[in-house]
């Protein structure tokens, strides 16, 4: 099942059975982030409640019985949400409102008691737990040049109990650094403008050079071997390990034009396959860009997004698709989702 949020509420859809479950209706607030627990029995999600100066970003937990309880509230936007591997807590990254902020604030919330504690500051919003209970993230050391939006730091592991952070490989990235860990936690794949084993080796632009923080490249770091490798040539804007760790999907920018290409790689052989030559990784909303996340449904199928022309040459909408990596066959599933949501919302 896929859990997702949209203006009508938060839902879970089973595309094979064409069945939809309402997790939270929009009347409870404005839905934002949603995440299944590791065992698939619980759902953590955020709703924007209240209005104006009373607006809050409220964390809810929906249990096995189908009832939801409020766990915690914050007054700043929440950027990313994750579960701990044991299912006992969730972590979320909150925007830092201070003028000196170089990154996000990372919270840990106990799902039983609702107890919250800040476990890190000045880190990337995107973070992932390893099976052993460490958190992998981008630790921000500082901005390369004031106002550039280019931050220098390191891919690091965080001990959520002590708050201790250990830096592993240095990198430069935009504010929204993306990373993905292998299922066994032994490797991290990440996007950065540059990466190196030491800060001194990090290639940074000159003071007068312009910086486009979207022009990121893909790297893989092996924690045990302490080895850093480039993953793919050119500009890469998304990547993720498959659930079995045998494949990597990634979205790269075409060498000519603005097209974005979804590819997969068989990691044991290095064989690459182009899956879709015209995908999208973000959508415009309220005068800003909202990232569109791609997910592996299983070890062979990817849920992703592309633009669909709906009228003439100008009217368009974003449509959800599923591609079978082995066969390369893709299917538009947006109409199924829309139909099920319309039916649920009209009841």
Coordinates of C-alpha atoms in Angstrom, one line a residue, residues 4 11 17 21 59 61-62 68 82 96 102 120 129 135 139 151 155 174 177 182-183 217 267 271 301 310 314 334 347:
X4 CA 0.0 9.8 0.4
X11 CA -5.0 8.1 2.2
X17 CA -6.9 -4.4 -5.4
X21 CA -8.4 3.7 3.0
X59 CA 2.2 15.2 14.6
X61 CA -0.1 8.7 15.2
X62 CA -2.7 6.3 13.8
X68 CA -5.4 8.7 15.8
X82 CA 11.1 9.1 9.5
X96 CA 15.0 26.7 11.9
X102 CA 22.6 26.8 8.5
X120 CA 20.7 17.6 16.4
X129 CA 18.0 5.3 10.1
X135 CA 21.0 8.2 11.8
X139 CA 26.1 17.8 9.0
X151 CA 26.8 24.7 2.3
X155 CA 28.0 13.0 5.5
X174 CA 22.4 23.0 -1.3
X177 CA 20.9 17.6 0.6
X182 CA 21.6 0.6 1.5
X183 CA 19.2 -1.7 3.3
X217 CA 26.4 14.8 -8.7
X267 CA 24.7 -3.0 -8.7
X271 CA 24.3 -2.7 -16.0
X301 CA 8.7 -1.8 -9.3
X310 CA -4.3 17.3 -20.5
X314 CA -0.4 24.1 -22.5
X334 CA -3.1 8.5 -11.6
X347 CA -19.3 9.8 0.8

